[in-house]
Tab-separated table of C-alpha atoms in Angstrom:
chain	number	residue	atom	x	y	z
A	21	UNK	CA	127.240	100.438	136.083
A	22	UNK	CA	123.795	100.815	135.009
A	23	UNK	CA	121.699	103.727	136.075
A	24	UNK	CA	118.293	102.690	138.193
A	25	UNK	CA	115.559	104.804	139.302
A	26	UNK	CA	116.122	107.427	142.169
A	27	UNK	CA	115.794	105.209	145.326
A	28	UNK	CA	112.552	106.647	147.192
A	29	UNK	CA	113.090	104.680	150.402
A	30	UNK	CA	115.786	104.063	153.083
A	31	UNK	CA	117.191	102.245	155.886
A	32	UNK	CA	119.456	103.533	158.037
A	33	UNK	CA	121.844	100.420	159.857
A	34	UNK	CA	124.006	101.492	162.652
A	35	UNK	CA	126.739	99.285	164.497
A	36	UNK	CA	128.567	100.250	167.559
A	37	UNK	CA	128.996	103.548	169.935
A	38	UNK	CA	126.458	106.148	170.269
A	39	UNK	CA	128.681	108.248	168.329
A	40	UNK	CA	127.679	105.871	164.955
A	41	UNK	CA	123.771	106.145	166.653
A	42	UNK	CA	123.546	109.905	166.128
A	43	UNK	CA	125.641	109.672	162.667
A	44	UNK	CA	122.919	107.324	161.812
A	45	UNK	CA	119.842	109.520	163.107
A	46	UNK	CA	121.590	112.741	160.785
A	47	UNK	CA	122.286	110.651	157.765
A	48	UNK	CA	118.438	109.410	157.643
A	49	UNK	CA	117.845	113.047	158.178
A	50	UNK	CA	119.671	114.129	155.406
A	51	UNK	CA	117.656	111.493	152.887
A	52	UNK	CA	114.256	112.333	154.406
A	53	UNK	CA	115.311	115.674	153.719
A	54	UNK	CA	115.985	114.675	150.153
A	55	UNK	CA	111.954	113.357	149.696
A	56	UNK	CA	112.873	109.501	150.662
A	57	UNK	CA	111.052	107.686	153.274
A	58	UNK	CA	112.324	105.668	155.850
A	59	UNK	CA	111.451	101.758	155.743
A	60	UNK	CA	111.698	99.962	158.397
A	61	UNK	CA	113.334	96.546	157.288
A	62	UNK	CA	116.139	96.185	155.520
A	63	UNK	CA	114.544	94.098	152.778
A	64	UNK	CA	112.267	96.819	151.749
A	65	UNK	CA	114.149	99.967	151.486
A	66	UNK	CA	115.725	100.887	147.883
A	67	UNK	CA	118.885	101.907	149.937
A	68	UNK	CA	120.286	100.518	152.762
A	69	UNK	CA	123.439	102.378	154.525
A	70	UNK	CA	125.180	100.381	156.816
A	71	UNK	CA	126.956	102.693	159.276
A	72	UNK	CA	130.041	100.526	160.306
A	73	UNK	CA	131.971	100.193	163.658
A	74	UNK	CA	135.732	99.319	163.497
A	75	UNK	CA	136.422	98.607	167.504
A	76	UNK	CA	135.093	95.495	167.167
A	77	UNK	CA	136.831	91.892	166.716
A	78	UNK	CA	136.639	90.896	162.977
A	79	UNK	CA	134.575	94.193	162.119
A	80	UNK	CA	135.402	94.258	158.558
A	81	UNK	CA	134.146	90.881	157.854
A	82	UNK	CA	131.370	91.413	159.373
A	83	UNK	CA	130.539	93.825	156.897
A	84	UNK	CA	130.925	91.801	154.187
A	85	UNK	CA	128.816	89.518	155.840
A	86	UNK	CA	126.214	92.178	156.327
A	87	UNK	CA	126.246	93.086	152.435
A	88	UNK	CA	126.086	89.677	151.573
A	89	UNK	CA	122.653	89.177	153.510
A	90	UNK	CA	121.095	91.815	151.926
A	91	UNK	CA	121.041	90.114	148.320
A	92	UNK	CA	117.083	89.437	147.825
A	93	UNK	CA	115.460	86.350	146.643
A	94	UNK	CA	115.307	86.983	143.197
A	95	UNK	CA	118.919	87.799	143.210
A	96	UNK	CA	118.230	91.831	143.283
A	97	UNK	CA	120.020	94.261	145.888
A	98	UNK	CA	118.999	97.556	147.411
A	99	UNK	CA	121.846	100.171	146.591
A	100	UNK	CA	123.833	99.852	149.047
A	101	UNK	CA	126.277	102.773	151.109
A	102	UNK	CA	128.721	101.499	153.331
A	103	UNK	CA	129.151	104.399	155.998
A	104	UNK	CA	131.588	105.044	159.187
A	105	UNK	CA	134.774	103.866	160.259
A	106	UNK	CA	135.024	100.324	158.427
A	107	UNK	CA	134.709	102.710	155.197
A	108	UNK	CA	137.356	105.221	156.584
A	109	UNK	CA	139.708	102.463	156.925
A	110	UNK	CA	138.936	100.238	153.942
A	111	UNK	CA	137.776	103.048	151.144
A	112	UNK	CA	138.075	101.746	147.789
A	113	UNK	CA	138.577	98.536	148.535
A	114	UNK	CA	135.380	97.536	149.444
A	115	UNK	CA	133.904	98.156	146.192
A	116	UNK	CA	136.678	95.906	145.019
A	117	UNK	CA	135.669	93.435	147.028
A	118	UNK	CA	132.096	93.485	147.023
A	119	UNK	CA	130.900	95.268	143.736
A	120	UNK	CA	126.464	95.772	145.239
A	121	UNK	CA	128.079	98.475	147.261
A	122	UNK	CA	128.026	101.787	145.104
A	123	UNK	CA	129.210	104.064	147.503
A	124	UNK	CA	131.511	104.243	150.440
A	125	UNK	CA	131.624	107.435	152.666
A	126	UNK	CA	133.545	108.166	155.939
A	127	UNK	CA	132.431	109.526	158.959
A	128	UNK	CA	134.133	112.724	158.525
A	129	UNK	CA	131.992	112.937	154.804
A	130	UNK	CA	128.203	111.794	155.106
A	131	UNK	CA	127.028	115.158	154.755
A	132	UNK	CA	127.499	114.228	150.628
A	133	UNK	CA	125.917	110.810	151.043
A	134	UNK	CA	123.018	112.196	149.172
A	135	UNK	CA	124.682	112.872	146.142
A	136	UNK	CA	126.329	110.501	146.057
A	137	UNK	CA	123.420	108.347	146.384
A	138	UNK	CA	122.290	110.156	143.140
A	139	UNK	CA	125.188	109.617	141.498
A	140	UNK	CA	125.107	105.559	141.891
A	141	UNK	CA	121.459	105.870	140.906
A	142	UNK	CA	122.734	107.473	137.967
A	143	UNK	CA	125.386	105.001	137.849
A	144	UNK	CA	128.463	106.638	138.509
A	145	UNK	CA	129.662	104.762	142.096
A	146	UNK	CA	131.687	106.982	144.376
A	147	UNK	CA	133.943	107.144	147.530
A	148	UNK	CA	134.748	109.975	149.812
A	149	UNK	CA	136.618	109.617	153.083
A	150	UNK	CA	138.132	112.814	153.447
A	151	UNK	CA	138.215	114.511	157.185
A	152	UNK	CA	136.907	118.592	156.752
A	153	UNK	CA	134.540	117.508	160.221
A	154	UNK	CA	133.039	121.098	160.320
A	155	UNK	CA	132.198	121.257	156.748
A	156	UNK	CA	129.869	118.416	157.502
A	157	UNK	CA	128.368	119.572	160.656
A	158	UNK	CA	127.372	122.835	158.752
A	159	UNK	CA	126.091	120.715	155.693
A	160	UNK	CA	123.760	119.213	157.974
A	161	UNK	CA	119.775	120.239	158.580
A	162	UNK	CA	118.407	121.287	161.909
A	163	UNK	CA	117.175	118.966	164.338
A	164	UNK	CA	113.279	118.735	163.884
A	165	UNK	CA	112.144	115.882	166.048
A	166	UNK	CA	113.735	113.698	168.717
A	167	UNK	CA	112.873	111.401	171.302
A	168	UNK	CA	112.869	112.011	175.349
A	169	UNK	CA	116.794	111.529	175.102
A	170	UNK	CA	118.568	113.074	172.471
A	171	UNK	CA	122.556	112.269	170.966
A	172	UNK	CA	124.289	115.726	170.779
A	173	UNK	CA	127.997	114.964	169.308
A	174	UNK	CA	130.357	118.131	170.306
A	175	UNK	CA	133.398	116.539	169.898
A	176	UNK	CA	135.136	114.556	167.382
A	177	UNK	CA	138.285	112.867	166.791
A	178	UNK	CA	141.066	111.980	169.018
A	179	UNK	CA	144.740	113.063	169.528
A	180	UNK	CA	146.170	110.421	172.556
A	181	UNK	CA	146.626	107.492	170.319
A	182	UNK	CA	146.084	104.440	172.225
A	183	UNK	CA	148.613	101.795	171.262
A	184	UNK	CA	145.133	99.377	170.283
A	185	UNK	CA	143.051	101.870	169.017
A	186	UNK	CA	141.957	102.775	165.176
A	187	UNK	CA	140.055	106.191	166.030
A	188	UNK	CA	142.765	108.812	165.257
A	189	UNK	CA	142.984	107.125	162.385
A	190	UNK	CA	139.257	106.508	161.324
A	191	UNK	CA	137.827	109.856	163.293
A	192	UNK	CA	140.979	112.007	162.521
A	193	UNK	CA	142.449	114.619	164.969
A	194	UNK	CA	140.402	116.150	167.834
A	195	UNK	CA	138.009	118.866	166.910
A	196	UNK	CA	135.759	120.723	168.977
A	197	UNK	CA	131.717	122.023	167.754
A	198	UNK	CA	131.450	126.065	168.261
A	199	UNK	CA	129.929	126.460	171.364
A	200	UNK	CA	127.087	128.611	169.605
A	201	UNK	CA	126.678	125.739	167.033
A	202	UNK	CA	126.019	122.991	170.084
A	203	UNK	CA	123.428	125.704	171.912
A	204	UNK	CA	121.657	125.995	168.715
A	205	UNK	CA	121.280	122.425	167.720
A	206	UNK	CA	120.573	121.444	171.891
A	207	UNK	CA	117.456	124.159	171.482
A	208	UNK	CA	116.106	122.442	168.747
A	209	UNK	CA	116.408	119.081	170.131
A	210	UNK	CA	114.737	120.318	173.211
A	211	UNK	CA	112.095	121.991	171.134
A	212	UNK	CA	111.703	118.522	169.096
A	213	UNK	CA	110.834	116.817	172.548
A	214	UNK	CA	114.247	115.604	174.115
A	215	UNK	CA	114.144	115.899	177.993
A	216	UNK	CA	117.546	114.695	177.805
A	217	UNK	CA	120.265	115.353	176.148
A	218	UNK	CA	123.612	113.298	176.403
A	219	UNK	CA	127.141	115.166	174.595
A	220	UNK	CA	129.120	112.848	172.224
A	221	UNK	CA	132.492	112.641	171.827
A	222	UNK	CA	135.567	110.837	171.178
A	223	UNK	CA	137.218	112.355	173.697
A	224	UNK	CA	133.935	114.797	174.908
A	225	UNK	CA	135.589	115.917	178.423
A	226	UNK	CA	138.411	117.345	175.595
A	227	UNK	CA	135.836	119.839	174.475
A	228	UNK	CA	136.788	123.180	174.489
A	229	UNK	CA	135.389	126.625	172.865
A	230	UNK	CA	134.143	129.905	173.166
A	231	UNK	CA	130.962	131.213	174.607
A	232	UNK	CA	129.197	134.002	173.807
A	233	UNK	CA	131.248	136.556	175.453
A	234	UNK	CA	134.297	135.311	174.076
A	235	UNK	CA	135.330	133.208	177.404
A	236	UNK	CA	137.069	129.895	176.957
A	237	UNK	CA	135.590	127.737	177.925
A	238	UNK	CA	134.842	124.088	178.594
A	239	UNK	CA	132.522	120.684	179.021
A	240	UNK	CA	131.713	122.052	182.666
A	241	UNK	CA	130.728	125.456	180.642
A	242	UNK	CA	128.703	124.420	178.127
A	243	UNK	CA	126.530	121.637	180.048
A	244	UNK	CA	126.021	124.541	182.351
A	245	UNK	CA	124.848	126.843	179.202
A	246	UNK	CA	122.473	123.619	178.087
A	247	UNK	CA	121.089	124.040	181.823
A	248	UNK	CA	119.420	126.937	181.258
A	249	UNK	CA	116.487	125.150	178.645
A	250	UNK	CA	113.872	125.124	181.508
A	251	UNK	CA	112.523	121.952	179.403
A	252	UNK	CA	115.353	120.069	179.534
A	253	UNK	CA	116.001	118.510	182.687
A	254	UNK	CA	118.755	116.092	182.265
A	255	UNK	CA	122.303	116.085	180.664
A	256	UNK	CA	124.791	113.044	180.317
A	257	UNK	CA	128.488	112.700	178.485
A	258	UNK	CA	130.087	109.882	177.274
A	259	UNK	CA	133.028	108.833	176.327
A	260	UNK	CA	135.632	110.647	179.136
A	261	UNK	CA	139.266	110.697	179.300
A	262	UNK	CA	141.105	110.542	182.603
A	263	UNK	CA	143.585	113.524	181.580
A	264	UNK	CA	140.854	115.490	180.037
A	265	UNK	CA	138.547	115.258	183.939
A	266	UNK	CA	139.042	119.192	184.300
A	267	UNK	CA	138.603	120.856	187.884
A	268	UNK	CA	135.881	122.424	186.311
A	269	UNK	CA	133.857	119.442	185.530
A	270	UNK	CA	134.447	117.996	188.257
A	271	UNK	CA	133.193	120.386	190.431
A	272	UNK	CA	130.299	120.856	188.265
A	273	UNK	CA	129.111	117.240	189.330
A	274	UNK	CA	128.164	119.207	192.640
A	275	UNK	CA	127.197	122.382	191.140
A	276	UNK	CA	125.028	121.725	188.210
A	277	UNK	CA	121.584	119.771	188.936
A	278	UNK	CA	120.887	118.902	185.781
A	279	UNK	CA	124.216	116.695	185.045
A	280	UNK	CA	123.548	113.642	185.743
A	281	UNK	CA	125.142	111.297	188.546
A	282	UNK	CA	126.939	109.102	186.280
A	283	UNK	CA	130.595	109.099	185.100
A	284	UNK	CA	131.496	106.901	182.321
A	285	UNK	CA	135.261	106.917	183.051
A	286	UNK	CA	137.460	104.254	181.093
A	287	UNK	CA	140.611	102.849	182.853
A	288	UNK	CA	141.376	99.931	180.498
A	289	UNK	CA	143.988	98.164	183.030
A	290	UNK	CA	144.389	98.092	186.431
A	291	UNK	CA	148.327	97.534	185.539
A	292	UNK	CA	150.965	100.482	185.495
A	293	UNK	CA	152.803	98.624	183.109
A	294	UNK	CA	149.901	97.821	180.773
A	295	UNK	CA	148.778	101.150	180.886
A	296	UNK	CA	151.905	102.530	179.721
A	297	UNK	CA	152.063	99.487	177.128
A	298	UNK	CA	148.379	101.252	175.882
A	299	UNK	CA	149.639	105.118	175.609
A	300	UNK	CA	147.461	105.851	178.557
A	301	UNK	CA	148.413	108.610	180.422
A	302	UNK	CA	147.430	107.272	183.746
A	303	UNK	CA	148.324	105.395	186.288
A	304	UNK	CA	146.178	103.062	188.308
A	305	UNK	CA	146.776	104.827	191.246
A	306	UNK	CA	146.150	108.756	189.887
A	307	UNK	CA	142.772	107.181	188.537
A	308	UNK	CA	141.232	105.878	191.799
A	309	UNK	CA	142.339	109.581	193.189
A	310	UNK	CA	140.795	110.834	190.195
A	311	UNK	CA	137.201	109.061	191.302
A	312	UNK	CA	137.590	110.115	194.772
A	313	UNK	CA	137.657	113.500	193.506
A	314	UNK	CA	134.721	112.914	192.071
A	315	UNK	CA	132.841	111.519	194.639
A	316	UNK	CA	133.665	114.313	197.346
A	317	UNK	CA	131.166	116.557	195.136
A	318	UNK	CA	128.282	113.746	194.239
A	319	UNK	CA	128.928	111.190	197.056
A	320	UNK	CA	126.131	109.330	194.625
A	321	UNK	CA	127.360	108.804	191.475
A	322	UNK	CA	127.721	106.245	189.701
A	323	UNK	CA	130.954	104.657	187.960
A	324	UNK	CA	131.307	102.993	184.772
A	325	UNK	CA	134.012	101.842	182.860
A	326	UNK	CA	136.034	100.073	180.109
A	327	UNK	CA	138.375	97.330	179.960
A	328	UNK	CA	141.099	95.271	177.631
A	329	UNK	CA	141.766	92.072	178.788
A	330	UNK	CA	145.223	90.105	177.424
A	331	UNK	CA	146.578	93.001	175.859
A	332	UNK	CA	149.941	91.741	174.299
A	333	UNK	CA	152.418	91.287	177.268
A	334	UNK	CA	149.744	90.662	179.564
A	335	UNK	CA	150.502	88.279	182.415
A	336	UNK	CA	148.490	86.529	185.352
A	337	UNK	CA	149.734	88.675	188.180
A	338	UNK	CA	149.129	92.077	185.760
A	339	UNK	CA	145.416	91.210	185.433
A	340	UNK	CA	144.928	90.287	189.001
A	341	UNK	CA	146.212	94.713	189.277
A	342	UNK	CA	142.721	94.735	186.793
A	343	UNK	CA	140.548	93.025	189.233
A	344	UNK	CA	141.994	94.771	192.208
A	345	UNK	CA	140.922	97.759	190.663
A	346	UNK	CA	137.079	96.729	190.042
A	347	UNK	CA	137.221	95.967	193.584
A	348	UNK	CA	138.290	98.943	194.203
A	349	UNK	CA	135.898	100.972	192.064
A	350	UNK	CA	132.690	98.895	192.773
A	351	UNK	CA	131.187	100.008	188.904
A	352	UNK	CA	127.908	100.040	188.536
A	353	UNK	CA	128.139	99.515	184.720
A	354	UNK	CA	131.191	97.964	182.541
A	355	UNK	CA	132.379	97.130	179.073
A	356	UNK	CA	134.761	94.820	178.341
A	357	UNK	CA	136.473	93.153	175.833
A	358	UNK	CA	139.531	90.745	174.743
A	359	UNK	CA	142.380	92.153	172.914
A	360	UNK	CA	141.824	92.438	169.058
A	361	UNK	CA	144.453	93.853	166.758
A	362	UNK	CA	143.943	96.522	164.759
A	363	UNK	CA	145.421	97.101	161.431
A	364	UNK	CA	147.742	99.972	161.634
A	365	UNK	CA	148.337	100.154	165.143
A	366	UNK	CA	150.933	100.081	166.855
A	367	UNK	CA	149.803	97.016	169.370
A	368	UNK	CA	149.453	94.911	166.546
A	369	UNK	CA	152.761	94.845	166.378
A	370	UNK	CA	153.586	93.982	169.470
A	371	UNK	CA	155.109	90.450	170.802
A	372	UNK	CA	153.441	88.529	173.478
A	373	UNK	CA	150.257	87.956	172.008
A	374	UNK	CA	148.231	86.190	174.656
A	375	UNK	CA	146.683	82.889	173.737
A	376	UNK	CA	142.927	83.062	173.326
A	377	UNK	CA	141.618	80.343	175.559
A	378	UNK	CA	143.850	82.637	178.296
A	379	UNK	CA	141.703	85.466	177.060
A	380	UNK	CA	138.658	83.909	177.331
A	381	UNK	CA	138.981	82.304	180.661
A	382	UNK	CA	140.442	85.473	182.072
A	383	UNK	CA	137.407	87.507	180.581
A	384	UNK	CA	134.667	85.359	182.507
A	385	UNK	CA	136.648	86.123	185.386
A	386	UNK	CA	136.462	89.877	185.034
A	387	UNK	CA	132.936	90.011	183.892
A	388	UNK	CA	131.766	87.930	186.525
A	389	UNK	CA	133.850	90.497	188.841
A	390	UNK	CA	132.022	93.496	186.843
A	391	UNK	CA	128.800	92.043	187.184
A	392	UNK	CA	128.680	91.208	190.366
A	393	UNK	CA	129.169	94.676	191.628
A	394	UNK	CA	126.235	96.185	189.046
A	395	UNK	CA	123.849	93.539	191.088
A	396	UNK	CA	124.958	94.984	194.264
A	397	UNK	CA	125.054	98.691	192.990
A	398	UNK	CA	121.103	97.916	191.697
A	399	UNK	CA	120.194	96.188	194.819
A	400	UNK	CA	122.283	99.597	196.902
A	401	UNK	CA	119.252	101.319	194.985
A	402	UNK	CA	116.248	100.010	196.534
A	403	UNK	CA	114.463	102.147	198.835
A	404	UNK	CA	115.578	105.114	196.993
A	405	UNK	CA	113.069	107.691	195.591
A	406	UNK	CA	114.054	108.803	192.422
A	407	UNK	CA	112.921	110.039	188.766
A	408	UNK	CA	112.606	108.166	186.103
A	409	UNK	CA	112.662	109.751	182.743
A	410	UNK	CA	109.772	107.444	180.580
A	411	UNK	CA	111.251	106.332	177.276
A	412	UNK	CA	108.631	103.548	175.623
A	413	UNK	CA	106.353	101.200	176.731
A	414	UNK	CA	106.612	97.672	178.827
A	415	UNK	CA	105.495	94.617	177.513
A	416	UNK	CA	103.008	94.135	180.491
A	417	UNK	CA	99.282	95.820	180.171
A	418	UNK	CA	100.082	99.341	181.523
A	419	UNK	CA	104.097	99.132	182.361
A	420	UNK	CA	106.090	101.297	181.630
A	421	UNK	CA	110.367	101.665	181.142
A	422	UNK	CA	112.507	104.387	181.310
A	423	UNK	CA	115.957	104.932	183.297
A	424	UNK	CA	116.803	106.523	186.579
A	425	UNK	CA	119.735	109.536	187.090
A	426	UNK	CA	122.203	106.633	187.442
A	427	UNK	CA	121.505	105.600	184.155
A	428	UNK	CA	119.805	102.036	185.481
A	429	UNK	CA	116.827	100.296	183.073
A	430	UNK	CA	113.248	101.372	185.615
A	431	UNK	CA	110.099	99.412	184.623
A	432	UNK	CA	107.080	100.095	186.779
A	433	UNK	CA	102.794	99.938	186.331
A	434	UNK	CA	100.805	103.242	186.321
A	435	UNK	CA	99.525	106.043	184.258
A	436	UNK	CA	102.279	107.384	182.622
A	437	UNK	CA	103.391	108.763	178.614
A	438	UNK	CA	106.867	108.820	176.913
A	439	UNK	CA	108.807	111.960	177.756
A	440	UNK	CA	107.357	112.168	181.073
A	441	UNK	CA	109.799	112.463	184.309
A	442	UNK	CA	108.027	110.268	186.995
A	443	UNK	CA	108.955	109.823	190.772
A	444	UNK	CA	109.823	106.353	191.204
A	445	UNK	CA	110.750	104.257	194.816
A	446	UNK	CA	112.938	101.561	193.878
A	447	UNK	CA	111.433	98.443	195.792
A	448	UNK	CA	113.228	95.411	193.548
A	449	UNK	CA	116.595	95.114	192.153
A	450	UNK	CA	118.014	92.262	189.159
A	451	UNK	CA	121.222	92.301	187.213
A	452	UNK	CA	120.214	94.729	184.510
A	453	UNK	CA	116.954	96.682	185.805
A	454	UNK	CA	114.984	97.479	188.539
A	455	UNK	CA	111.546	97.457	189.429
A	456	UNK	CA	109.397	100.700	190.941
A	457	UNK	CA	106.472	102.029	192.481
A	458	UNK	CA	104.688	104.957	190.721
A	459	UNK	CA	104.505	107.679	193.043
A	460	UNK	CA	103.679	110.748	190.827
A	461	UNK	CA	103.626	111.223	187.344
């Protein structure tokens, strides 16, 4: 491989879960830190990294796809970095099978993408997927600048190996962020501008640490640490774990003002046997006691979930357990998905594969299910008061969006500035947003 000139520009391409978003925001960091300059299209940037997803159906292809777009008219590439879980999983291989890629880092290694970058430049091409997660979270620079809400990953990795699920294998085990490290790196976002900060992980209820004091401690304990930034006035986590919904947590739904009302709490079946089938650890039952839990301390809060539909085995009568428990529930948000196998997991392996135009037929049913109760949460909303933290501009003269504590899109028309928290009454509900009255700014 030939050497080129140092790239001086970037572009930073993220797929899937927030997790991948703030990956994405500290890998551009990392290169702007290095003297490069972000671009903002693909076309123009001297490097593109494409930070890959591997939940998704056909994700690897997609990829491929993805590097094959980015060849140029005159038959010149950028340097390209193939980044996140797709690279974890696939390693060498991709440069075998598409040689315009000159480097491929995992998730668990970007904190070297910028030597490696220098190394393809020089024309050496390189792949690291190795898992040492805290030797890249102290690799990494401090937070300078960030928008109203800020990504704050604490947790990595997951131990409960879902029977359809490639994480343990593409994030590694569970690790936890030192509690210090996470107080640190919140302050900074908060001094950059965030208003809001929302924890990352894997598994993020599964955080555990130690404070200051030596205490353990836990997700309850450290969003109620992240409290005490009189600036920041909101905090959100995402992704939870039914058997990782502490006491503790729950109770600080009622307890701490500044967390949120909104639970994103993934149940994946409403079957007993399915769930078993999937390694989860509950049962359809101990999950709607779970939420009731919850709701005794914030009566208000709003559920959101996951779901598989035709995992292998699946029959009618098992999915009609999935839409009895959506009835149940009545989410206000909800992703979901048809079964994809995974390479490497356990599922994939299984018999009963169920036929895809089953799939897709029993999917419409579900998501009409699931979106018929986030109309009649949104339309529950209106004639509340609430505030509405702004986050960019409307496309109307003088409107403005941002999103409410339940986590629903707000647009409204008034005097207002990104990073404000406005008072809003809620006077007109749709599918996917909500329309306000400026009260105060």
């Amino acid at each position: 491989m030939a050497s080129t000139p140092p790239p001086r520009t970037f572009h930073v391409k993220s797929f899937g879960c927030q997790m991948n978003v703030y990956d994405g925001e500290r890998m551009a960091e990392l290169l702007t830190a290095q003297g490069m300059t972000a671009a903002d299209e693909r076309g123009d940037a001297d490097l593109v990294v494409l930070n890959t997803c591997h939940i998704r159906e056909k994700a690897t292809e997609k990829v491929y796809s993805d590097i094959g777009r980015l060849r140029r008219d005159d038959g010149t590439s950028p340097l390209i970095a193939v980044a996140g879980c797709v690279a974890q999983a696939e390693g060498e291989e991709i440069m075998v099978r598409a040689p315009s890629v000159k480097v491929v880092v995992g998730p668990q290694a970007y904190h070297r993408l910028p030597e490696m970058v220098a190394q393809a430049a020089a024309g050496t091409r390189s792949t690291e997927t190795d898992m040492p997660a805290e030797a890249k979270f102290a690799a990494l620079p401090r937070r300078r600048k960030s928008g109203p809400s800020a990504f704050l990953t604490v947790q990595e990795g997951c131990d409960k190996f879902c029977t359809y699920c490639v994480v343990p294998y593409t994030r590694g085990a569970e690790i936890s962020r030192p509690f210090a490290d996470l107080v640190d790196e919140a302050q900074a976002l908060v001094e950059g501008g965030a208003r809001e900060i929302t924890l990352l992980g894997q598994n993020v209820n599964a955080w555990a640490g130690e404070d200051a004091r030596g205490r353990k401690v836990g997700l309850a304990e450290l969003a109620e640490e992240l409290a005490k930034f009189p600036e920041l006035a909101r905090i959100r986590y995402t992704t939870s774990h039914p058997a990782d919904m502490t006491d503790a947590l729950i109770e600080a739904h009622g307890s701490n003002p500044k967390l949120m009302p909104f639970l994103h709490l993934p149940v994946q079946s409403g079957n007993d046997r399915v769930l078993k089938a999937m390694n989860r650890s509950h049962t359809a039952d101990s999950y709607l006691r779970l939420l009731e839990r919850v709701r005794a301390v914030r009566p208000d809060i709003a559920i959101s979930g996951d779901f598989i539909v035709g995992f292998p085995g699946e029959t009618e009568a098992e999915f009609g357990d999935t839409l009895r428990i959506i009835d149940a529930v009545g989410y206000a948000l909800a992703f979901s998905f048809k079964y994809s196998p995974r390479p490497g997991t356990p599922a994939a392996t299984m018999g009963g594969h169920v036929p895809a135009e089953v799939m897709d037929e029993r999917l419409q049913r579900l998501q009409a299910a699931l979106n018929r109760d986030q109309l009649a949460f949104n339309h529950r909303s209106v004639g509340r008061r609430c505030s509405v933290l702004v986050e960019r501009r409307g496309k109307r003269e003088g409107q403005w969006l941002g999103k409410s504590p339940w986590l629903q899109s707000v647009h409204f028309i008034g005097e207002a500035a990104v990073g404000d928290l406005v008072t809003v009454d809620l006077i007109e509900a749709g599918p996917n947003s909500l329309a306000g009255t400026l009260v105060s700014a």
